[in-house]
Amino acid sequence: IDKFFEIDLKIALTVARNTFPSFDIQPKEVKLILVSLSYNLGSQGISKFYKFRKAIHANDYNLAARELKDSRWYKQTGLRGIKYTRILNAI
């Protein structure tokens, strides 16, 4: 199980880096959110979050939080969505 997780985590990290060009200069909390979203949504899913991606690139974390909140993902994830938007709003 650990080996499968390691593989999936490497894939999610690659997706996050490819999807968010500013990934490496983002705050640690943002990086964790981006990897988690990439892990859960995959490259095709996360690529559809256009406005969220643009907000992250602009370091506008309040807007990024609003964009997450305005998604079907947010409605489906419950506490995780609330947690991520709170973290983004606190940065």
PDB file of C-alpha atoms in Angstrom, residues 25-79:
ATOM      1  CA  ILE A  25       7.439  29.456  -5.015  1.00  0.00           C
ATOM      2  CA  GLN A  26       4.050  29.068  -3.324  1.00  0.00           C
ATOM      3  CA  PRO A  27       3.744  28.955   0.475  1.00  0.00           C
ATOM      4  CA  LYS A  28       3.900  25.463   1.985  1.00  0.00           C
ATOM      5  CA  GLU A  29       0.180  25.462   2.808  1.00  0.00           C
ATOM      6  CA  VAL A  30      -0.723  26.292  -0.784  1.00  0.00           C
ATOM      7  CA  LYS A  31       1.573  23.573  -2.111  1.00  0.00           C
ATOM      8  CA  LEU A  32      -0.145  21.018   0.113  1.00  0.00           C
ATOM      9  CA  ILE A  33      -3.569  22.096  -1.143  1.00  0.00           C
ATOM     10  CA  LEU A  34      -2.450  21.996  -4.774  1.00  0.00           C
ATOM     11  CA  VAL A  35      -0.976  18.508  -4.427  1.00  0.00           C
ATOM     12  CA  SER A  36      -4.090  17.289  -2.645  1.00  0.00           C
ATOM     13  CA  LEU A  37      -6.355  18.713  -5.344  1.00  0.00           C
ATOM     14  CA  SER A  38      -4.131  17.216  -8.038  1.00  0.00           C
ATOM     15  CA  TYR A  39      -4.225  13.848  -6.274  1.00  0.00           C
ATOM     16  CA  ASN A  40      -8.006  13.871  -6.003  1.00  0.00           C
ATOM     17  CA  LEU A  41      -8.928  15.449  -9.333  1.00  0.00           C
ATOM     18  CA  GLY A  42      -6.109  14.316 -11.596  1.00  0.00           C
ATOM     19  CA  SER A  43      -4.661  16.419 -14.378  1.00  0.00           C
ATOM     20  CA  GLN A  44      -7.875  16.619 -16.380  1.00  0.00           C
ATOM     21  CA  GLY A  45      -9.978  17.586 -13.384  1.00  0.00           C
ATOM     22  CA  ILE A  46      -7.672  20.246 -11.979  1.00  0.00           C
ATOM     23  CA  SER A  47      -7.131  21.720 -15.449  1.00  0.00           C
ATOM     24  CA  LYS A  48     -10.828  22.738 -15.485  1.00  0.00           C
ATOM     25  CA  PHE A  49     -10.349  25.049 -12.497  1.00  0.00           C
ATOM     26  CA  TYR A  50      -9.343  27.962 -14.765  1.00  0.00           C
ATOM     27  CA  LYS A  51     -10.173  30.855 -12.453  1.00  0.00           C
ATOM     28  CA  PHE A  52      -8.710  29.069  -9.427  1.00  0.00           C
ATOM     29  CA  ARG A  53      -5.481  28.427 -11.319  1.00  0.00           C
ATOM     30  CA  LYS A  54      -5.314  32.060 -12.440  1.00  0.00           C
ATOM     31  CA  ALA A  55      -5.856  33.254  -8.844  1.00  0.00           C
ATOM     32  CA  ILE A  56      -3.079  30.980  -7.543  1.00  0.00           C
ATOM     33  CA  HIS A  57      -0.739  32.252 -10.240  1.00  0.00           C
ATOM     34  CA  ALA A  58      -1.535  35.830  -9.158  1.00  0.00           C
ATOM     35  CA  ASN A  59      -1.046  34.909  -5.472  1.00  0.00           C
ATOM     36  CA  ASP A  60      -4.627  36.044  -4.859  1.00  0.00           C
ATOM     37  CA  TYR A  61      -5.511  33.430  -2.261  1.00  0.00           C
ATOM     38  CA  ASN A  62      -8.801  35.060  -1.251  1.00  0.00           C
ATOM     39  CA  LEU A  63      -9.994  34.819  -4.846  1.00  0.00           C
ATOM     40  CA  ALA A  64      -8.669  31.261  -5.064  1.00  0.00           C
ATOM     41  CA  ALA A  65     -10.719  30.375  -1.979  1.00  0.00           C
ATOM     42  CA  ARG A  66     -13.845  31.924  -3.519  1.00  0.00           C
ATOM     43  CA  GLU A  67     -13.283  30.000  -6.735  1.00  0.00           C
ATOM     44  CA  LEU A  68     -12.950  26.721  -4.828  1.00  0.00           C
ATOM     45  CA  LYS A  69     -16.126  27.520  -2.922  1.00  0.00           C
ATOM     46  CA  ASP A  70     -17.914  28.118  -6.201  1.00  0.00           C
ATOM     47  CA  SER A  71     -17.206  24.616  -7.506  1.00  0.00           C
ATOM     48  CA  ARG A  72     -18.943  21.259  -7.513  1.00  0.00           C
ATOM     49  CA  TRP A  73     -15.801  19.873  -5.843  1.00  0.00           C
ATOM     50  CA  TYR A  74     -16.458  22.077  -2.790  1.00  0.00           C
ATOM     51  CA  LYS A  75     -20.028  20.842  -2.445  1.00  0.00           C
ATOM     52  CA  GLN A  76     -18.856  17.227  -2.676  1.00  0.00           C
ATOM     53  CA  THR A  77     -15.940  17.338  -0.236  1.00  0.00           C
ATOM     54  CA  GLY A  78     -17.537  18.759   2.878  1.00  0.00           C
ATOM     55  CA  LEU A  79     -14.993  19.528   5.590  1.00  0.00           C
TER      56      LEU A  79
END
